[in-house]
């Protein structure tokens, strides 16, 4: 059952949760998966009207009208001089393109050494299946499972996330888009915090599935930093961190969005950016999890969409499939005026784009300088291949002083140039941790909900009214 565990930190980002995560592992190419919607429907209200102006509904109406030949309007203007990777690159560099929305997933961090979820052989789901003998490894990330049995999740954290992680060229490319005033918003499903470490502004970033940089006790709401949690996971009492308050000892959980939980309010607040953007850049994601996977269909009809990924996704052909399972791309359609799929590694795709735009040298310099700063401050003296390896997408780097995932933001103190100062400030914001906040008392209302949080809203038709749905899987395999 979907749950909306309140966030005890009294912060804005988890209150009034209106979206929840769904994982349609088997997105269908042309049909509806009966098991697709695990959104909690038990508390569905019949009073909430369906928002007929929802862009996804508008898209479906127009799609049907077009299919039936009753859409009487001029075809949309093509914004590209050529529907190709090069055409998109030229468009980005042009004055026509100033509001880019970037959508990313685990594939942008694999070259940093963090495994993605679904890649065959290397994805963590397959590893978990083998190592933990779990039929459905996704269970580890379901709130309903985690709250009763947090140990497998923390064992996974302990086993998988123990390297040194630096932002990838792809992260720095997104930062360059911001530096050049082209980035409207960056929606990420990643919880690794590498965006902030790369210097992308908090204001530009939507961490749709939360972040492991903050944690809190599920019973009393005490907040803890990443470092505190890390010490507990690897400490003698690990791997499950327990509240330091002796009278509580509740399970401490990361402030991530698990399946069945609601997405941060900030996600819903910025959906209109996708309606308004003049370019959508999607990188390193299987687009398998709702509501994230439904975002691309919100763009205007002629807005160019570039998808950079190792593998293509099956594109839902039927409008209802697209609505439920995402997609709706025109990659293979004859009348495609805007969609381009570039098959390959995200870092390489970003360098290729940057080269066409004349930003290539600047990007290489940025990556090199930033990595050098991180290396220096982490005490990494073995430079062999650190920059080169990452720019070649070959994975993590050798280190002398390993830090663990998410710890970068607290362990790295950046050189205080004006730019880096602001980066450091942003990084330290997300790493305000145990020592700063750990013992902060949490006020609760009569229901035991920490103040500043609200419970999830319900909707009449969660499956269709996607603006008001929950993060859950579209796959009910248990
Ligand atoms: P996935 O593992 O589902 O997809 C990652 C995609 O990136 C795959 O299509 C890979 O082929 C591709 N990929 C991997 N490395 C790449 C590289 N270097 N360059 C280009 N492409 C690469 O990860 P997500 O789509 O992020 O949610 O998964 C979405 C959500 O599912 C996660 O946020 C998580 C997970 O269950 C929760 O836990 C709630």
Coordinates of C-alpha atoms and ligand atoms in Angstrom, one line a residue:
X1 CA 0.0 0.0 0.0
X2 CA 1.2 3.4 -0.8
X3 CA 2.3 5.4 2.2
X4 CA 3.0 9.0 2.7
X5 CA 5.5 8.9 5.6
X6 CA 5.8 12.4 6.8
X7 CA 9.1 14.1 6.7
X8 CA 10.2 15.2 10.2
X9 CA 12.6 17.9 9.1
X10 CA 9.9 20.4 8.6
X11 CA 11.3 21.3 5.3
X12 CA 9.4 22.3 2.2
X13 CA 10.3 19.5 0.0
X14 CA 8.3 16.6 1.3
X15 CA 5.2 18.4 2.5
X16 CA 2.0 18.2 0.7
X17 CA 3.1 15.3 -1.3
X18 CA 1.1 14.8 -4.5
X19 CA 3.2 12.5 -6.7
X20 CA 4.4 9.0 -6.1
X21 CA 6.9 6.8 -7.8
X22 CA 5.8 4.0 -10.1
X23 CA 8.0 1.5 -11.8
X24 CA 6.5 0.1 -14.9
X25 CA 9.3 -2.4 -15.5
X26 CA 7.4 -3.8 -18.4
X27 CA 6.3 -0.7 -20.3
X28 CA 4.4 -2.1 -23.1
X29 CA 5.0 -1.1 -26.6
X30 CA 1.4 -1.0 -27.4
X31 CA -1.0 -1.9 -24.7
X32 CA -1.9 -1.6 -21.1
X33 CA -0.2 -3.6 -18.4
X34 CA -3.0 -4.6 -16.0
X35 CA -0.4 -4.6 -13.2
X36 CA 1.0 -1.3 -14.0
X37 CA -0.5 0.9 -11.4
X38 CA 0.5 0.2 -7.8
X39 CA -0.6 3.7 -6.8
X40 CA -2.6 3.5 -3.6
X41 CA -6.2 3.8 -4.5
X42 CA -7.7 2.9 -1.2
X43 CA -8.0 6.5 -0.1
X44 CA -9.2 7.8 -3.4
X45 CA -11.6 10.7 -2.9
X46 CA -14.6 11.0 -5.2
X47 CA -14.7 14.7 -4.6
X48 CA -11.5 15.7 -6.5
X49 CA -12.5 16.8 -10.0
X50 CA -10.4 15.5 -12.8
X51 CA -8.2 18.3 -14.1
X52 CA -9.1 18.4 -17.7
X53 CA -6.4 21.0 -18.5
X54 CA -3.7 18.6 -17.4
X55 CA -1.2 18.8 -20.2
X56 CA -1.2 15.0 -20.5
X57 CA -4.9 14.9 -20.9
X58 CA -4.7 17.7 -23.5
X59 CA -2.0 15.7 -25.3
X60 CA -4.2 12.6 -25.3
X61 CA -7.2 14.5 -26.7
X62 CA -5.1 16.0 -29.4
X63 CA -3.5 12.7 -30.2
X64 CA -6.9 11.1 -30.6
X65 CA -8.2 14.0 -32.7
X66 CA -5.1 13.7 -34.9
X67 CA -5.5 10.0 -35.3
X68 CA -9.2 10.5 -36.3
X69 CA -8.3 13.2 -38.7
X70 CA -10.3 15.8 -36.9
X71 CA -7.5 18.0 -35.6
X72 CA -8.0 21.1 -37.7
X73 CA -4.9 23.1 -37.1
X74 CA -1.8 23.9 -39.0
X75 CA 1.1 21.4 -38.4
X76 CA 3.5 22.7 -35.7
X77 CA 6.5 24.6 -36.9
X78 CA 9.7 22.6 -36.9
X79 CA 12.3 24.5 -34.7
X80 CA 15.2 22.5 -36.0
X81 CA 17.2 23.2 -39.2
X82 CA 17.5 19.4 -39.4
X83 CA 15.9 16.6 -37.3
X84 CA 19.2 15.1 -36.2
X85 CA 21.7 15.2 -33.3
X86 CA 23.6 17.9 -35.1
X87 CA 20.4 19.9 -35.7
X88 CA 19.6 19.7 -32.0
X89 CA 23.2 20.8 -31.1
X90 CA 22.9 23.8 -33.4
X91 CA 19.4 24.6 -31.9
X92 CA 20.8 24.5 -28.3
X93 CA 23.6 26.9 -29.3
X94 CA 21.1 29.3 -31.0
X95 CA 19.2 32.2 -29.5
X96 CA 16.0 30.2 -30.0
X97 CA 16.8 27.8 -27.2
X98 CA 17.1 29.3 -23.7
X99 CA 14.8 27.2 -21.6
X100 CA 16.2 23.7 -21.5
X101 CA 14.7 21.1 -19.2
X102 CA 17.1 18.2 -18.4
X103 CA 15.7 14.9 -17.2
X104 CA 18.2 12.3 -15.9
X105 CA 18.5 8.9 -14.3
X106 CA 21.1 6.5 -13.0
X107 CA 22.9 6.2 -16.4
X108 CA 24.5 9.6 -15.9
X109 CA 26.3 8.4 -12.8
X110 CA 27.5 5.0 -14.0
X111 CA 30.7 6.4 -15.3
X112 CA 31.4 7.7 -11.8
X113 CA 31.2 4.1 -10.6
X114 CA 27.7 4.0 -9.3
X115 CA 25.7 1.1 -10.8
X116 CA 22.3 1.8 -12.3
X117 CA 19.3 -0.3 -11.6
X118 CA 18.1 -2.2 -14.6
X119 CA 21.2 -2.7 -16.9
X120 CA 21.7 -6.4 -17.5
X121 CA 24.7 -7.7 -15.6
X122 CA 25.9 -4.4 -14.2
X123 CA 22.6 -3.0 -12.8
X124 CA 22.1 -3.3 -9.1
X125 CA 18.8 -5.2 -9.5
X126 CA 20.5 -8.1 -11.1
X127 CA 23.3 -8.1 -8.5
X128 CA 20.8 -8.0 -5.7
X129 CA 18.8 -10.8 -7.3
X130 CA 21.9 -13.0 -7.3
X131 CA 23.5 -12.0 -4.1
X132 CA 20.5 -11.7 -1.9
X133 CA 18.5 -14.4 -3.6
X134 CA 15.5 -12.0 -3.9
X135 CA 13.0 -12.6 -6.6
X136 CA 12.0 -9.0 -6.9
X137 CA 14.9 -6.8 -5.8
X138 CA 12.9 -3.7 -6.2
X139 CA 11.2 -4.7 -3.0
X140 CA 14.2 -3.2 -1.1
X141 CA 13.1 0.2 -2.4
X142 CA 9.5 -0.2 -1.4
X143 CA 8.4 1.6 1.7
X144 CA 6.0 -1.1 2.8
X145 CA 8.8 -3.6 2.7
X146 CA 11.5 -1.3 4.1
X147 CA 9.6 -0.3 7.2
X148 CA 9.2 -3.9 8.3
X149 CA 12.7 -5.1 7.1
X150 CA 15.2 -2.4 6.5
X151 CA 18.2 -4.7 6.8
X152 CA 18.4 -5.7 3.1
X153 CA 18.3 -2.1 2.0
X154 CA 21.1 -1.1 4.3
X155 CA 23.1 -4.2 3.4
X156 CA 22.8 -3.1 -0.2
X157 CA 23.9 0.4 0.7
X158 CA 26.9 -1.0 2.6
X159 CA 27.9 -3.3 -0.2
X160 CA 27.3 -1.3 -3.3
X161 CA 28.0 2.3 -2.4
X162 CA 31.5 2.4 -1.0
X163 CA 33.7 4.0 -3.6
X164 CA 34.8 7.5 -4.4
X165 CA 32.3 9.3 -6.6
X166 CA 32.9 12.4 -8.6
X167 CA 30.4 14.2 -10.9
X168 CA 30.7 13.0 -14.5
X169 CA 31.3 15.1 -17.6
X170 CA 27.5 14.8 -18.1
X171 CA 26.9 16.5 -14.8
X172 CA 29.3 19.3 -15.7
X173 CA 27.6 19.6 -19.1
X174 CA 24.4 20.3 -17.3
X175 CA 26.2 22.8 -15.2
X176 CA 27.5 24.5 -18.3
X177 CA 23.9 24.8 -19.6
X178 CA 23.2 26.7 -16.3
X179 CA 26.3 28.8 -16.6
X180 CA 25.2 29.8 -20.1
X181 CA 21.7 30.7 -18.9
X182 CA 20.1 27.9 -20.9
X183 CA 19.0 25.6 -18.1
X184 CA 15.4 26.1 -17.0
X185 CA 15.3 23.0 -14.7
X186 CA 17.1 19.7 -14.1
X187 CA 14.8 16.9 -12.9
X188 CA 16.8 14.0 -11.6
X189 CA 15.8 10.6 -10.3
X190 CA 19.2 10.2 -8.8
X191 CA 19.7 10.3 -5.1
X192 CA 23.5 10.5 -5.2
X193 CA 23.8 14.2 -4.9
X194 CA 26.4 14.5 -7.7
X195 CA 24.4 17.3 -9.3
X196 CA 25.0 19.6 -6.3
X197 CA 28.6 18.6 -6.1
X198 CA 29.0 19.5 -9.8
X199 CA 27.8 23.0 -8.9
X200 CA 24.3 22.9 -10.3
X201 CA 22.2 25.3 -8.3
X202 CA 19.8 24.0 -5.8
X203 CA 17.2 26.3 -7.4
X204 CA 17.6 24.6 -10.8
X205 CA 17.5 21.1 -9.3
X206 CA 14.5 18.9 -8.7
X207 CA 15.6 15.7 -6.8
X208 CA 12.4 13.8 -7.7
X209 CA 13.3 10.8 -5.7
X210 CA 14.9 12.6 -2.8
X211 CA 18.5 12.3 -1.6
X212 CA 20.6 10.2 0.7
X213 CA 22.2 13.3 2.1
X214 CA 19.6 13.6 4.8
X215 CA 18.1 10.9 7.0
X216 CA 15.7 10.9 9.9
X217 CA 14.3 8.6 12.6
X218 CA 11.0 7.0 11.5
X219 CA 9.7 7.1 15.0
X220 CA 10.7 10.4 16.6
X221 CA 11.7 12.4 13.6
X222 CA 15.3 13.1 14.7
X223 CA 17.4 14.1 11.7
X224 CA 20.8 12.8 10.9
X225 CA 23.5 13.6 8.4
X226 CA 24.9 11.4 5.8
X227 CA 28.2 11.0 7.7
X228 CA 26.4 9.9 10.8
X229 CA 24.4 7.3 8.9
X230 CA 27.5 6.1 7.1
X231 CA 29.4 5.6 10.3
X232 CA 26.5 3.6 11.7
X233 CA 26.1 1.4 8.5
X234 CA 29.8 0.5 8.7
X235 CA 30.0 0.5 12.5
X236 CA 29.7 -2.5 14.9
X237 CA 25.9 -2.1 15.2
X238 CA 25.3 -1.8 11.5
X239 CA 24.1 -2.0 9.0
X240 CA 20.7 -0.6 10.1
X241 CA 21.2 2.8 11.8
X242 CA 19.1 3.3 14.9
X243 CA 18.0 6.5 16.5
X244 CA 20.7 7.8 18.9
X245 CA 18.0 8.7 21.4
X246 CA 18.1 5.8 23.8
X247 CA 14.4 6.0 24.6
X248 CA 13.6 5.7 20.9
X249 CA 16.0 3.6 18.9
X250 CA 13.7 3.8 15.9
X251 CA 14.9 3.0 12.4
X252 CA 16.7 5.9 10.7
X253 CA 15.8 6.1 7.1
X254 CA 17.2 8.2 4.2
X255 CA 15.1 11.0 2.9
X256 CA 14.6 9.3 -0.4
X257 CA 11.3 8.5 -2.1
X258 CA 10.6 4.8 -2.0
X259 CA 8.1 3.1 -4.2
X260 CA 4.6 3.8 -2.9
X261 CA 5.7 7.1 -1.4
X262 CA 4.9 10.6 -2.6
X263 CA 7.3 12.7 -4.5
X264 CA 8.4 16.1 -3.1
X265 CA 6.0 18.9 -3.5
X266 CA 8.7 20.7 -5.4
X267 CA 8.4 18.2 -8.2
X268 CA 4.7 19.1 -8.8
X269 CA 5.4 22.8 -8.4
X270 CA 7.8 22.8 -11.3
X271 CA 6.0 20.5 -13.8
X272 CA 4.9 23.6 -15.6
X273 CA 8.6 24.1 -16.6
X274 CA 8.2 21.2 -18.9
X275 CA 5.1 22.7 -20.5
X276 CA 7.1 25.9 -21.0
X277 CA 10.5 24.6 -22.1
X278 CA 11.9 25.0 -25.5
X279 CA 14.1 21.9 -25.4
X280 CA 14.0 18.6 -23.4
X281 CA 17.2 16.7 -22.9
X282 CA 16.7 13.2 -21.4
X283 CA 19.8 11.2 -20.4
X284 CA 20.7 7.9 -18.7
X285 CA 17.3 6.7 -17.8
X286 CA 15.1 3.7 -18.8
X287 CA 12.1 5.9 -18.2
X288 CA 10.6 3.0 -16.4
X289 CA 9.3 4.8 -13.3
X290 CA 6.2 7.0 -13.1
X291 CA 5.4 9.7 -12.7
X292 CA 8.9 10.7 -14.0
X293 CA 8.4 8.7 -17.2
X294 CA 5.3 10.7 -18.1
X295 CA 7.0 14.0 -18.2
X296 CA 8.2 14.0 -21.8
X297 CA 4.6 14.1 -23.2
X298 CA 4.0 17.4 -21.5
X299 CA 6.2 19.4 -23.8
X300 CA 4.6 21.5 -26.6
X301 CA 4.2 19.6 -29.9
X302 CA 7.2 21.0 -31.6
X303 CA 9.7 21.2 -28.7
X304 CA 12.8 19.2 -29.7
X305 CA 13.5 16.3 -27.4
X306 CA 16.9 14.6 -27.4
X307 CA 17.3 11.2 -25.6
X308 CA 20.8 10.1 -24.9
X309 CA 21.1 6.6 -23.6
X310 CA 22.9 3.3 -24.0
X311 CA 19.6 1.7 -25.1
X312 CA 16.5 2.9 -26.7
X313 CA 13.2 2.6 -24.9
X314 CA 10.1 0.9 -26.3
X315 CA 7.9 3.7 -27.4
X316 CA 4.3 3.4 -26.5
X317 CA 2.3 3.8 -29.7
X318 CA -1.2 3.9 -28.3
X319 CA -2.0 7.2 -26.5
X320 CA -3.4 5.5 -23.5
X321 CA -0.2 3.4 -23.2
X322 CA 1.9 6.5 -23.6
X323 CA -0.1 8.2 -20.9
X324 CA 0.3 5.2 -18.5
X325 CA 3.8 4.1 -19.4
X326 CA 5.5 7.2 -20.7
X327 CA 7.1 7.6 -24.0
X328 CA 5.0 9.2 -26.8
X329 CA 8.2 9.9 -28.7
X330 CA 8.1 10.3 -32.5
X331 CA 11.6 8.7 -33.1
X332 CA 10.4 6.5 -35.9
X333 CA 7.4 8.4 -37.2
X334 CA 7.4 9.8 -40.7
X335 CA 6.2 13.2 -39.5
X336 CA 8.8 13.5 -36.7
X337 CA 9.9 17.1 -36.5
X338 CA 11.6 17.1 -33.1
X339 CA 12.6 13.7 -31.5
X340 CA 16.2 12.4 -31.7
X341 CA 17.6 9.3 -30.0
X342 CA 21.4 9.2 -29.7
X343 CA 22.6 5.8 -28.7
X344 CA 25.7 5.8 -26.5
X345 CA 27.2 6.9 -23.3
X346 CA 25.9 10.1 -21.7
X347 CA 29.4 11.6 -21.3
X348 CA 30.3 10.9 -24.9
X349 CA 26.9 12.4 -26.0
X350 CA 27.6 15.5 -24.0
X351 CA 31.1 15.9 -25.3
X352 CA 29.8 15.4 -28.9
X353 CA 27.1 18.0 -28.3
X354 CA 29.6 20.4 -26.8
X355 CA 32.0 19.9 -29.6
X356 CA 29.4 20.8 -32.2
X357 CA 28.4 23.8 -30.3
X358 CA 32.0 25.0 -29.8
X359 CA 31.9 24.4 -26.1
X360 CA 34.0 21.2 -26.1
X361 CA 37.3 22.7 -24.8
X362 CA 35.4 24.6 -22.1
X363 CA 33.7 21.5 -20.9
X364 CA 36.9 19.5 -20.8
X365 CA 38.6 22.3 -18.9
X366 CA 35.7 22.5 -16.4
X367 CA 35.8 18.7 -15.8
X368 CA 39.5 18.7 -15.4
X369 CA 39.6 21.6 -13.0
X370 CA 36.7 20.5 -10.9
X371 CA 38.0 16.9 -10.6
X372 CA 41.4 18.3 -9.7
X373 CA 39.9 20.3 -6.9
X374 CA 38.0 17.3 -5.6
X375 CA 41.0 15.1 -5.8
X376 CA 43.1 17.6 -4.0
X377 CA 40.7 18.0 -1.2
X378 CA 40.1 14.3 -0.8
X379 CA 43.8 13.8 -0.6
X380 CA 43.9 11.8 -3.9
X381 CA 47.4 12.0 -5.2
X382 CA 47.2 9.2 -7.7
X383 CA 46.1 11.1 -10.7
X384 CA 46.4 8.3 -13.2
X385 CA 43.4 8.4 -15.4
X386 CA 41.2 10.2 -12.9
X387 CA 40.1 12.8 -15.4
X388 CA 40.7 10.7 -18.5
X389 CA 38.9 7.6 -17.1
X390 CA 35.8 9.5 -16.3
X391 CA 35.8 11.4 -19.6
X392 CA 36.1 8.1 -21.3
X393 CA 33.2 6.7 -19.3
X394 CA 35.3 3.9 -17.9
X395 CA 34.2 4.2 -14.4
X396 CA 35.4 5.0 -11.0
X397 CA 38.9 6.2 -10.1
X398 CA 41.6 4.9 -8.0
X399 CA 42.0 6.7 -4.7
X400 CA 44.1 6.8 -1.7
X401 CA 41.5 8.0 0.6
X402 CA 38.1 6.6 -0.3
X403 CA 35.0 8.5 0.5
X404 CA 31.6 7.0 0.2
X405 CA 28.6 7.9 -1.9
X406 CA 27.0 11.1 -0.8
X407 CA 29.9 11.9 1.4
X408 CA 31.6 14.1 -1.2
X409 CA 29.4 17.0 -0.3
X410 CA 30.6 16.9 3.3
X411 CA 34.1 15.7 2.8
X412 CA 35.1 18.1 0.0
X413 CA 35.8 21.7 0.9
X414 CA 36.2 23.6 -2.2
X415 CA 38.8 26.2 -3.2
X416 CA 37.2 29.5 -2.4
X417 CA 37.1 31.2 -5.8
X418 CA 33.8 33.1 -6.2
X419 CA 32.3 30.3 -8.4
X420 CA 33.6 27.6 -6.2
X421 CA 32.5 29.4 -3.1
X422 CA 29.0 29.3 -4.2
X423 CA 29.3 25.7 -5.2
X424 CA 30.7 24.9 -1.8
X425 CA 27.9 26.8 -0.1
X426 CA 25.3 24.8 -2.1
X427 CA 27.1 21.5 -1.3
X428 CA 27.3 22.3 2.4
X429 CA 23.6 23.1 2.4
X430 CA 22.7 19.6 1.6
X431 CA 25.3 18.2 4.0
X432 CA 24.1 20.0 7.0
X433 CA 24.0 17.0 9.1
X434 CA 24.1 15.1 12.2
X435 CA 26.1 17.6 14.1
X436 CA 24.0 20.5 12.9
X437 CA 20.6 19.0 13.0
X438 CA 20.7 15.7 14.7
X439 CA 19.0 16.5 17.9
X440 CA 16.5 19.0 16.5
X441 CA 13.2 18.4 18.2
X442 CA 10.2 17.8 16.0
X443 CA 6.8 19.2 16.8
X444 CA 4.0 16.9 15.9
X445 CA 0.3 17.4 15.4
X446 CA -2.4 15.3 16.9
X447 CA -2.0 12.7 14.2
X448 CA 1.7 12.4 15.0
X449 CA 2.6 14.2 11.8
X450 CA 5.6 16.5 12.2
X451 CA 4.6 20.1 11.7
X452 CA 5.3 21.6 8.3
X453 CA 4.3 18.4 6.5
X454 CA 0.9 17.5 5.2
X455 CA -0.5 14.2 4.2
X456 CA -0.9 13.1 0.7
X457 CA -3.8 14.4 -1.4
X458 CA -6.0 12.0 -3.0
X459 CA -7.5 12.2 -6.5
X460 CA -10.5 10.8 -8.3
X461 CA -8.5 9.1 -11.0
X462 CA -4.9 8.7 -9.9
X463 CA -4.0 6.7 -13.0
X464 CA -5.2 9.4 -15.4
X465 CA -4.8 12.5 -13.3
X466 CA -1.1 12.1 -13.2
X467 CA -0.3 15.4 -11.6
X468 CA -1.8 14.0 -8.5
X469 CA -0.4 10.5 -8.4
X470 CA 2.3 8.8 -6.3
X471 CA 5.8 7.4 -6.9
X472 CA 5.2 3.7 -7.4
X473 CA 6.0 0.9 -9.7
X474 CA 3.9 0.1 -12.7
X475 CA 4.8 -3.4 -12.0
X476 CA 3.3 -5.4 -9.2
X477 CA 5.6 -8.3 -9.3
X478 CA 6.4 -9.0 -5.7
Ligands
LIG1 P1 17.7 2.4 -14.8 O1 18.7 1.5 -14.3 O2 16.3 1.9 -14.9 O3 18.1 3.0 -16.3 C1 19.3 3.5 -16.5 C2 19.4 3.6 -18.0 O4 20.7 4.3 -18.3 C3 19.4 2.3 -18.8 O5 18.6 2.5 -19.9 C4 20.9 2.1 -19.2 O6 21.0 1.5 -20.5 C5 21.3 3.6 -19.3 N1 22.8 3.8 -19.1 C6 23.6 3.2 -18.1 N2 24.8 3.7 -18.2 C7 24.8 4.6 -19.2 C8 25.8 5.5 -19.7 N3 27.0 5.6 -19.2 N4 25.4 6.3 -20.7 C9 24.1 6.2 -21.2 N5 23.2 5.5 -20.7 C10 23.5 4.6 -19.7 O7 17.8 3.8 -13.9 P2 16.7 4.9 -13.8 O8 16.0 5.1 -15.1 O9 17.4 6.1 -13.2 O10 13.7 4.5 -8.1 O11 15.7 4.3 -12.7 C11 14.6 5.0 -12.3 C12 14.3 4.6 -10.9 O12 14.1 3.2 -10.8 C13 15.3 5.0 -9.8 O13 15.2 6.3 -9.4 C14 14.9 4.1 -8.7 C15 14.7 2.8 -9.5 O14 14.0 1.8 -9.0 C16 13.5 4.2 -6.8 O15 14.2 3.5 -6.1 C17 12.2 4.8 -6.3

